[in-house]
CSV table of C-alpha atoms in Angstrom, one decimal:
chain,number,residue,atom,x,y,z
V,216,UNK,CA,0.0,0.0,0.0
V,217,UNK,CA,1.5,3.2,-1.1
V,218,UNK,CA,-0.1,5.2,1.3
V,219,UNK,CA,1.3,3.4,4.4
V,220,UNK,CA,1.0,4.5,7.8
V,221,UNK,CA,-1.7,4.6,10.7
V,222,UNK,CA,-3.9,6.1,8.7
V,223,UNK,CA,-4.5,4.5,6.0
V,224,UNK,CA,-5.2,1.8,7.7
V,225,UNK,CA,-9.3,0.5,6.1
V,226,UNK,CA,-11.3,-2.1,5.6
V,227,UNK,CA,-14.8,-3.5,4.9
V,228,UNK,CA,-17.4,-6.2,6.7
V,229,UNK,CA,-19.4,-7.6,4.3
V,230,UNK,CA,-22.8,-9.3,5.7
V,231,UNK,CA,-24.8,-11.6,3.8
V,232,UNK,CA,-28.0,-9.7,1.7
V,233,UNK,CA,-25.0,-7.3,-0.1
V,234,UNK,CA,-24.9,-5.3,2.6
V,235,UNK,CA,-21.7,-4.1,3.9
V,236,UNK,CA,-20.1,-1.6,5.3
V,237,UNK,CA,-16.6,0.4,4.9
V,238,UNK,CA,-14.6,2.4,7.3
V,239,UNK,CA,-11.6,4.1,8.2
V,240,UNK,CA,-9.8,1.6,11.2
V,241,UNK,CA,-8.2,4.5,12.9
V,242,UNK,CA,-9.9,6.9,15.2
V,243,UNK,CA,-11.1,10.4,14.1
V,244,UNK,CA,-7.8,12.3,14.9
V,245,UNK,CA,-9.7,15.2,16.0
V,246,UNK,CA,-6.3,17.3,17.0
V,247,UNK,CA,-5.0,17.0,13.3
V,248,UNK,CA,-8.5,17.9,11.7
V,249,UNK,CA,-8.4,20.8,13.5
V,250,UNK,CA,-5.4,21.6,12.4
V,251,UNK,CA,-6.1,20.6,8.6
V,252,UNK,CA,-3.1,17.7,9.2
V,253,UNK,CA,-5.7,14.5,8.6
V,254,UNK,CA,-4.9,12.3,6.1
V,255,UNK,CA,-7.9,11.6,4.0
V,256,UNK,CA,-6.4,8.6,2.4
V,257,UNK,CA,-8.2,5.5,4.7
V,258,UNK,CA,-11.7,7.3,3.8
V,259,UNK,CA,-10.9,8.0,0.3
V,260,UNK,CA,-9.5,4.0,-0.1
V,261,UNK,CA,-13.0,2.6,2.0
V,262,UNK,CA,-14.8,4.6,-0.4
V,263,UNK,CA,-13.4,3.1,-3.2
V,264,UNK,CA,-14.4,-0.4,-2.3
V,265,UNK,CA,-18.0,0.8,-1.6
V,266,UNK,CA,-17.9,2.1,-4.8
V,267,UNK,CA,-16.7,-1.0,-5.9
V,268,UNK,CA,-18.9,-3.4,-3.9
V,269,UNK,CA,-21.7,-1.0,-5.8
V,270,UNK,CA,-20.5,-1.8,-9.0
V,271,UNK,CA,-19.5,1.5,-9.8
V,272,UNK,CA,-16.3,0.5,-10.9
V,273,UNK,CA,-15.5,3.2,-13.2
V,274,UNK,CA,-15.9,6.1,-10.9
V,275,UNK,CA,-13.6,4.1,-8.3
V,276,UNK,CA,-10.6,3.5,-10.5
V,277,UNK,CA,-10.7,7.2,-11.5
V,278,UNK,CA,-10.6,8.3,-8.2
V,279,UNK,CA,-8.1,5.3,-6.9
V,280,UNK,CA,-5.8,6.7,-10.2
V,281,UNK,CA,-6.0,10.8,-8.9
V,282,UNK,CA,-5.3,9.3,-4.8
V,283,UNK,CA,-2.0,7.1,-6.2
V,284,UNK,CA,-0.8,9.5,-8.1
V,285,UNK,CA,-1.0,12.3,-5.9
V,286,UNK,CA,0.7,9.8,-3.4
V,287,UNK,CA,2.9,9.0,-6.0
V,288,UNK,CA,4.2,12.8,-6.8
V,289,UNK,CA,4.8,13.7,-3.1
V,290,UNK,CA,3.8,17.4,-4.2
V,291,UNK,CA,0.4,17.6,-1.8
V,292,UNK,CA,1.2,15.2,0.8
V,293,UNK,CA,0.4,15.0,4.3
V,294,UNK,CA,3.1,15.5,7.2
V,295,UNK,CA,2.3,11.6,8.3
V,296,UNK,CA,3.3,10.8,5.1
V,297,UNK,CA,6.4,12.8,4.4
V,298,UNK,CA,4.6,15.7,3.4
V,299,UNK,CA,3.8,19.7,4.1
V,300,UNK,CA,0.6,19.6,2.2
V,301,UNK,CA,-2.3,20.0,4.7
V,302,UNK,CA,-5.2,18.0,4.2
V,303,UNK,CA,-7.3,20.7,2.2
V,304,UNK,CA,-4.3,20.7,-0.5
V,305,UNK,CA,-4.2,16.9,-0.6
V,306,UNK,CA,-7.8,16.9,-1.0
V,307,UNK,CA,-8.0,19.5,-4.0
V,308,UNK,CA,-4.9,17.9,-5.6
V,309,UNK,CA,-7.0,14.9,-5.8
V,310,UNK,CA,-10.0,16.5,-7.0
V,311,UNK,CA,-8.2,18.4,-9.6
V,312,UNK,CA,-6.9,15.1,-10.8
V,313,UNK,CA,-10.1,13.7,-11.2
V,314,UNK,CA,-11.6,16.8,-12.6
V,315,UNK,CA,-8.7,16.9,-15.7
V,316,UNK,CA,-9.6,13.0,-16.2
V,317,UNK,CA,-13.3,13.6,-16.9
């Protein structure tokens, strides 16, 4: 995983009926959301296997591609990551990837 670190740490419970569910593992982090420090990355990755599990498999590997490269580039990263980049620029870096793929 090329987002390593406590938080990026997610995962899924699937039930039986389809239904499942996907979640960040690590707690909320509440001192480094309020300083726009969070790392997004264990949401954003949870999300994509919703997505997934939804058969919406598109819109995840667009997203999955703008979250690995951003990781990849190191320009918008978050300190726990090596990074200055706080969480609002990680978050716009991706969304401007995704945008430019569309």
């Amino acid at each position: 995983d090329p987002s390593s670190g406590i938080n990026a740490e997610y995962g899924g419970n699937m039930g039986k009926d389809g239904i499942a569910i996907y979640e960040a593992v690590h707690g909320t982090a509440d001192d480094l959301t309020a300083q726009n420090k969070g790392n997004p990355t264990a949401l954003l990755m949870s999300g994509l296997m919703m997505l997934r599990h939804l058969e919406l498999k598109d819109q995840a590997d667009k997203i999955e591609a703008a979250v690995l490269e951003t990781l990849k580039e190191r320009k918008f990263v978050t300190g726990d990551i090596g990074g200055t980049a706080t969480n609002p620029q990680y978050t716009a870096e991706i969304c401007r990837k995704i945008r430019a793929s569309s």
